[in-house]
Amino acid sequence: MQAMSLTERARREQIVSAAIEVLARNGHAATTFTRIARHAGLSSTGVISYHFADKQDLLAEVLTTTARVAGGHMGPRIEAASGHRGRLRARIESNVELLAVAPSHVRALREVLAASASGSAPGVEGDPAGLVSRVSTLEEGLRDGQRDGAFGAFDPAVMALAVTGAVDALVAVPLADPDEVRHRARELADVFDRATAPVRDPR
Amino acid sequence: MQAMSLTERARREQIVSAAIEVLARNGHAATTFTRIARHAGLSSTGVISYHFADKQDLLAEVLTTTARVAGGHMGPRIEAASGHRGRLRARIESNVELLAVAPSHVRALREVLAASASGSAPGVEGDPAGLVSRVSTLEEGLRDGQRDGAFGAFDPAVMALAVTGAVDALVAVPLADPDEVRHRARELADVFDRATAPVRDPR
Amino acid sequence: MQAMSLTERARREQIVSAAIEVLARNGHAATTFTRIARHAGLSSTGVISYHFADKQDLLAEVLTTTARVAGGHMGPRIEAASGHRGRLRARIESNVELLAVAPSHVRALREVLAASASGSAPGVEGDPAGLVSRVSTLEEGLRDGQRDGAFGAFDPAVMALAVTGAVDALVAVPLADPDEVRHRARELADVFDRATAPVRDPR
Amino acid sequence: MQAMSLTERARREQIVSAAIEVLARNGHAATTFTRIARHAGLSSTGVISYHFADKQDLLAEVLTTTARVAGGHMGPRIEAASGHRGRLRARIESNVELLAVAPSHVRALREVLAASASGSAPGVEGDPAGLVSRVSTLEEGLRDGQRDGAFGAFDPAVMALAVTGAVDALVAVPLADPDEVRHRARELADVFDRATAPVRDPR
DNA sequence: CATGAATGAGAATTCATTCAT
DNA sequence: GATGAATGAATTCTCATTCAT
């Protein structure tokens, strides 16, 4: 594999950045090369095609980038948490709070994944950022917690989907006020804290 | 206003039916008149334009139809349930179980609403089926339940979004086995039953 | 040739009437069967096609009708006038005044003739109403007047075109006030009265 | 705003040129992208859409171009003339003579303006070439001339419409022979010279 | 006689992609 | 390396006309 030149890398980042912006504002279906180029201040769509093999290729990099940003925020928060319950709470809270930190990234990510799932976009092959599989990662974590007695009895597959879906739903609503975002993050974490609690009546 | 002839109504239903099928299989962005016509066994897209003023018009009828089907399944189930908790459970279970009863309708509905929300598709004006507002309906129900002491303390707006998002996430995964669908429906209802439970009586 | 039934004739008139209205309001290019049908309160365009062989056929009848109306107004006025100059004045004045009497007919006529001349509409074959030839009729009248010494020296072909064009230009401007219409009619007649006057300095 | 490249400008001119040709020959309603492309020797209508935002955009440039050509011919002629009467004559003659100089431009201009006026075509917004307003310009000139005693008494609004309409009518008739065109130009100027003459001195 | 339903050609426009320079 | 110019397939929609009933 050939290393990428500096200018090459800069251009790609510029384009990816514009694509994220457009995805967040206009949605996947309205994210065209023309609009991305205009947003990036480029004069033609040819530039994009020159730097990316495909639209799919561009979207894949959008996915990688947004995932990296998300990971940079969520990862440390999760690792700093202690215990299975703490980690679940940290995951949910930090995910929702992303909406205040990097709203465009969150919405762009949502758009790409949603389109990819719907099949309308050929989507992104091979789950390049490991993000499509965030459900299964979560599921595994829940299963581990159950084994250790930190969680009660429930179907981890269902719970993982529920958590993911609930986060996505909250994140889909644009919110300006960071305080409100933090409040919702905590609330949602509470919801699943109760839902995953071990049996409460040990009598 | 003129009543609709029998053949007219039949053709419209045939087209809406095909549109639902295509939406479910290929997603909103890939749902073109050409594909719908081919699926319905029509020779040209002109037939569709003859019966529907607009693509939006067609999608609106898709929404009405899928909403009617969903309502026909969920409505009686919810009404038959007793108590706030029972009704919440009934709503969640019957919604998820729709996946076994009318999978295409559920996915088509999801696609249209998602596209409409993303703003990419002008979608459907005015929430014709009252479905876009299912979140607020749910929120109201939760608030009522809290007032009556059936539910614990939580932000009803957040909970409504969580429930809706979780259901959508489960429904997005295609499932063949009806037993598995029923299992998941019950599981998800359990999740939110625990999450909304009134404060545990520490007796 | 087969005589036309009463209802047949009534239907045709109804359709022609609607066509005139639409032509006057929306212009030739926007005059479609659909719009005509809607305006006439008909449920389908098929009715129009049933009664008229062609769009051309319909427009030809529009031409005949509007020409009949115009003739009914202008004919008597011209015949009542005396002398070549009087007849020219009567022709111009009565033509412009039509705008106050039957504005839709005048504008419809203009639209059809303009489109027909432009070649965009296959137009009307054979000058069915003798109206396309109004220029040559006028030209002949001018030539006669010159022979009798009523008019001065000018190229009658040019003058005929000038009169026709000038009238059309005045008639193209919608005017509500009948007094203003009458004023303009007289003014325009004056214009061509002076322009066609015999040499004025007989010294 | 970005300057236009050489090839860009050339292509646009080629397309505008073809559009003018088609407008002149087939009229506004029959002026489609397909026909223009075929006439310009282009393989697809996409080229046109690439260079012009809109059909309206293309027609606006047609207007600008034809207006420039017309202005280039008429402007110097009018400025070179002396006195109000001289200028009116120069305006009429040079306008009619355009038919010999640039027949396609004249007819194309007529078509676009006619369609725009009829309202059928959205036509061109804002009178970009100042041409729609040629009537009011003329009217003003006439009014000035009356004030200076160069013209007799008449309604300048009516006269301006008459002149414009008469010129248009002459110009609508295709004429091959340049001598005949010149003759008609002079004749029409004579017509309005007499029509606008100050009251005859009855000495 | 009449009509509602269909047809199919053709319209403008958009889009991702390619390619000569 | 990079870009502006083109391409051509695809999309929604409109229209005059036809035809079975």
PDB file of C-alpha atoms in Angstrom, chain B residues 70-175:
ATOM      1  CA  ALA B  70     -50.845  -1.103  12.430  1.00  0.00           C
ATOM      2  CA  GLY B  71     -53.757   0.531  14.190  1.00  0.00           C
ATOM      3  CA  GLY B  72     -55.994  -2.440  13.433  1.00  0.00           C
ATOM      4  CA  HIS B  73     -53.572  -4.697  15.214  1.00  0.00           C
ATOM      5  CA  MET B  74     -52.454  -2.475  18.048  1.00  0.00           C
ATOM      6  CA  GLY B  75     -55.646  -0.598  18.825  1.00  0.00           C
ATOM      7  CA  PRO B  76     -57.760  -3.513  20.121  1.00  0.00           C
ATOM      8  CA  ARG B  77     -54.801  -4.920  21.999  1.00  0.00           C
ATOM      9  CA  ILE B  78     -54.224  -1.652  23.815  1.00  0.00           C
ATOM     10  CA  GLU B  79     -57.889  -1.120  24.573  1.00  0.00           C
ATOM     11  CA  ALA B  80     -58.264  -4.623  25.867  1.00  0.00           C
ATOM     12  CA  ALA B  81     -55.432  -4.054  28.335  1.00  0.00           C
ATOM     13  CA  SER B  82     -56.183  -2.704  31.763  1.00  0.00           C
ATOM     14  CA  GLY B  83     -54.271  -0.161  33.750  1.00  0.00           C
ATOM     15  CA  HIS B  84     -51.498   2.179  32.684  1.00  0.00           C
ATOM     16  CA  ARG B  85     -48.842  -0.504  32.922  1.00  0.00           C
ATOM     17  CA  GLY B  86     -50.959  -2.965  31.014  1.00  0.00           C
ATOM     18  CA  ARG B  87     -51.546  -0.512  28.252  1.00  0.00           C
ATOM     19  CA  LEU B  88     -47.865   0.327  27.934  1.00  0.00           C
ATOM     20  CA  ARG B  89     -47.055  -3.357  27.735  1.00  0.00           C
ATOM     21  CA  ALA B  90     -49.789  -3.944  25.208  1.00  0.00           C
ATOM     22  CA  ARG B  91     -48.566  -1.070  23.074  1.00  0.00           C
ATOM     23  CA  ILE B  92     -44.986  -2.315  23.002  1.00  0.00           C
ATOM     24  CA  GLU B  93     -45.845  -5.965  22.505  1.00  0.00           C
ATOM     25  CA  SER B  94     -48.397  -5.433  19.791  1.00  0.00           C
ATOM     26  CA  ASN B  95     -46.091  -3.048  17.990  1.00  0.00           C
ATOM     27  CA  VAL B  96     -43.184  -5.456  17.921  1.00  0.00           C
ATOM     28  CA  GLU B  97     -45.456  -8.362  17.040  1.00  0.00           C
ATOM     29  CA  LEU B  98     -46.555  -6.491  13.972  1.00  0.00           C
ATOM     30  CA  LEU B  99     -43.247  -7.644  12.570  1.00  0.00           C
ATOM     31  CA  ALA B 100     -44.639 -11.164  12.417  1.00  0.00           C
ATOM     32  CA  VAL B 101     -48.061 -10.131  11.204  1.00  0.00           C
ATOM     33  CA  ALA B 102     -47.232  -7.603   8.512  1.00  0.00           C
ATOM     34  CA  PRO B 103     -43.493  -7.255   8.147  1.00  0.00           C
ATOM     35  CA  SER B 104     -43.576  -5.265   4.911  1.00  0.00           C
ATOM     36  CA  HIS B 105     -46.016  -2.754   6.320  1.00  0.00           C
ATOM     37  CA  VAL B 106     -43.880  -2.181   9.378  1.00  0.00           C
ATOM     38  CA  ARG B 107     -40.698  -1.681   7.416  1.00  0.00           C
ATOM     39  CA  ALA B 108     -42.370   0.506   4.814  1.00  0.00           C
ATOM     40  CA  LEU B 109     -43.791   2.679   7.551  1.00  0.00           C
ATOM     41  CA  ARG B 110     -40.352   2.953   9.107  1.00  0.00           C
ATOM     42  CA  GLU B 111     -38.812   3.943   5.777  1.00  0.00           C
ATOM     43  CA  VAL B 112     -41.327   6.644   5.000  1.00  0.00           C
ATOM     44  CA  LEU B 113     -41.187   8.150   8.460  1.00  0.00           C
ATOM     45  CA  ALA B 114     -37.400   8.003   8.576  1.00  0.00           C
ATOM     46  CA  ALA B 115     -37.057   9.687   5.192  1.00  0.00           C
ATOM     47  CA  SER B 116     -39.622  12.268   6.153  1.00  0.00           C
ATOM     48  CA  ALA B 117     -37.818  13.010   9.399  1.00  0.00           C
ATOM     49  CA  SER B 118     -34.405  13.191   7.763  1.00  0.00           C
ATOM     50  CA  GLY B 119     -35.818  15.957   5.673  1.00  0.00           C
ATOM     51  CA  SER B 120     -34.286  14.491   2.559  1.00  0.00           C
ATOM     52  CA  ALA B 121     -37.678  13.503   1.305  1.00  0.00           C
ATOM     53  CA  PRO B 122     -40.325  16.180   1.639  1.00  0.00           C
ATOM     54  CA  GLY B 123     -42.153  13.181   2.921  1.00  0.00           C
ATOM     55  CA  VAL B 124     -45.661  13.713   4.063  1.00  0.00           C
ATOM     56  CA  GLU B 125     -47.140  16.971   5.188  1.00  0.00           C
ATOM     57  CA  GLY B 126     -49.361  17.382   8.158  1.00  0.00           C
ATOM     58  CA  ASP B 127     -48.921  14.007   9.785  1.00  0.00           C
ATOM     59  CA  PRO B 128     -51.937  12.563   7.962  1.00  0.00           C
ATOM     60  CA  ALA B 129     -52.144   9.358   9.912  1.00  0.00           C
ATOM     61  CA  GLY B 130     -51.342  10.878  13.250  1.00  0.00           C
ATOM     62  CA  LEU B 131     -48.352   8.590  13.304  1.00  0.00           C
ATOM     63  CA  VAL B 132     -45.509  11.017  13.420  1.00  0.00           C
ATOM     64  CA  SER B 133     -47.028  12.124  16.666  1.00  0.00           C
ATOM     65  CA  ARG B 134     -47.046   8.699  18.236  1.00  0.00           C
ATOM     66  CA  VAL B 135     -44.184   9.852  20.427  1.00  0.00           C
ATOM     67  CA  SER B 136     -46.209  12.666  21.934  1.00  0.00           C
ATOM     68  CA  THR B 137     -49.233  10.409  22.360  1.00  0.00           C
ATOM     69  CA  LEU B 138     -47.081   7.987  24.247  1.00  0.00           C
ATOM     70  CA  GLU B 139     -45.554  10.780  26.300  1.00  0.00           C
ATOM     71  CA  GLU B 140     -48.982  11.928  27.353  1.00  0.00           C
ATOM     72  CA  GLY B 141     -49.947   8.420  28.390  1.00  0.00           C
ATOM     73  CA  LEU B 142     -46.842   8.158  30.505  1.00  0.00           C
ATOM     74  CA  ARG B 143     -47.533  11.477  32.166  1.00  0.00           C
ATOM     75  CA  ASP B 144     -51.078  10.354  32.998  1.00  0.00           C
ATOM     76  CA  GLY B 145     -49.745   7.159  34.481  1.00  0.00           C
ATOM     77  CA  GLN B 146     -47.306   9.065  36.655  1.00  0.00           C
ATOM     78  CA  ARG B 147     -50.084  11.259  37.974  1.00  0.00           C
ATOM     79  CA  ASP B 148     -52.043   8.160  38.928  1.00  0.00           C
ATOM     80  CA  GLY B 149     -49.019   6.628  40.612  1.00  0.00           C
ATOM     81  CA  ALA B 150     -48.795   3.754  38.168  1.00  0.00           C
ATOM     82  CA  PHE B 151     -45.352   4.796  37.025  1.00  0.00           C
ATOM     83  CA  GLY B 152     -42.286   5.960  38.909  1.00  0.00           C
ATOM     84  CA  ALA B 153     -40.369   9.178  38.432  1.00  0.00           C
ATOM     85  CA  PHE B 154     -38.756   9.795  35.049  1.00  0.00           C
ATOM     86  CA  ASP B 155     -38.814  12.343  32.269  1.00  0.00           C
ATOM     87  CA  PRO B 156     -41.761  11.252  30.150  1.00  0.00           C
ATOM     88  CA  ALA B 157     -40.321  12.891  27.038  1.00  0.00           C
ATOM     89  CA  VAL B 158     -37.134  10.871  27.331  1.00  0.00           C
ATOM     90  CA  MET B 159     -39.011   7.684  28.130  1.00  0.00           C
ATOM     91  CA  ALA B 160     -41.337   8.117  25.157  1.00  0.00           C
ATOM     92  CA  LEU B 161     -38.392   8.564  22.833  1.00  0.00           C
ATOM     93  CA  ALA B 162     -36.645   5.586  24.379  1.00  0.00           C
ATOM     94  CA  VAL B 163     -39.636   3.310  23.919  1.00  0.00           C
ATOM     95  CA  THR B 164     -40.194   4.432  20.344  1.00  0.00           C
ATOM     96  CA  GLY B 165     -36.543   4.113  19.425  1.00  0.00           C
ATOM     97  CA  ALA B 166     -36.219   0.710  21.018  1.00  0.00           C
ATOM     98  CA  VAL B 167     -39.269  -0.640  19.235  1.00  0.00           C
ATOM     99  CA  ASP B 168     -37.982   0.719  15.945  1.00  0.00           C
ATOM    100  CA  ALA B 169     -34.625  -0.903  16.467  1.00  0.00           C
ATOM    101  CA  LEU B 170     -36.158  -4.298  17.123  1.00  0.00           C
ATOM    102  CA  VAL B 171     -38.483  -3.939  14.205  1.00  0.00           C
ATOM    103  CA  ALA B 172     -35.633  -3.039  11.873  1.00  0.00           C
ATOM    104  CA  VAL B 173     -34.135  -6.506  12.181  1.00  0.00           C
ATOM    105  CA  PRO B 174     -35.924  -8.917   9.852  1.00  0.00           C
ATOM    106  CA  LEU B 175     -37.066 -12.008  11.673  1.00  0.00           C
TER     107      LEU B 175
END
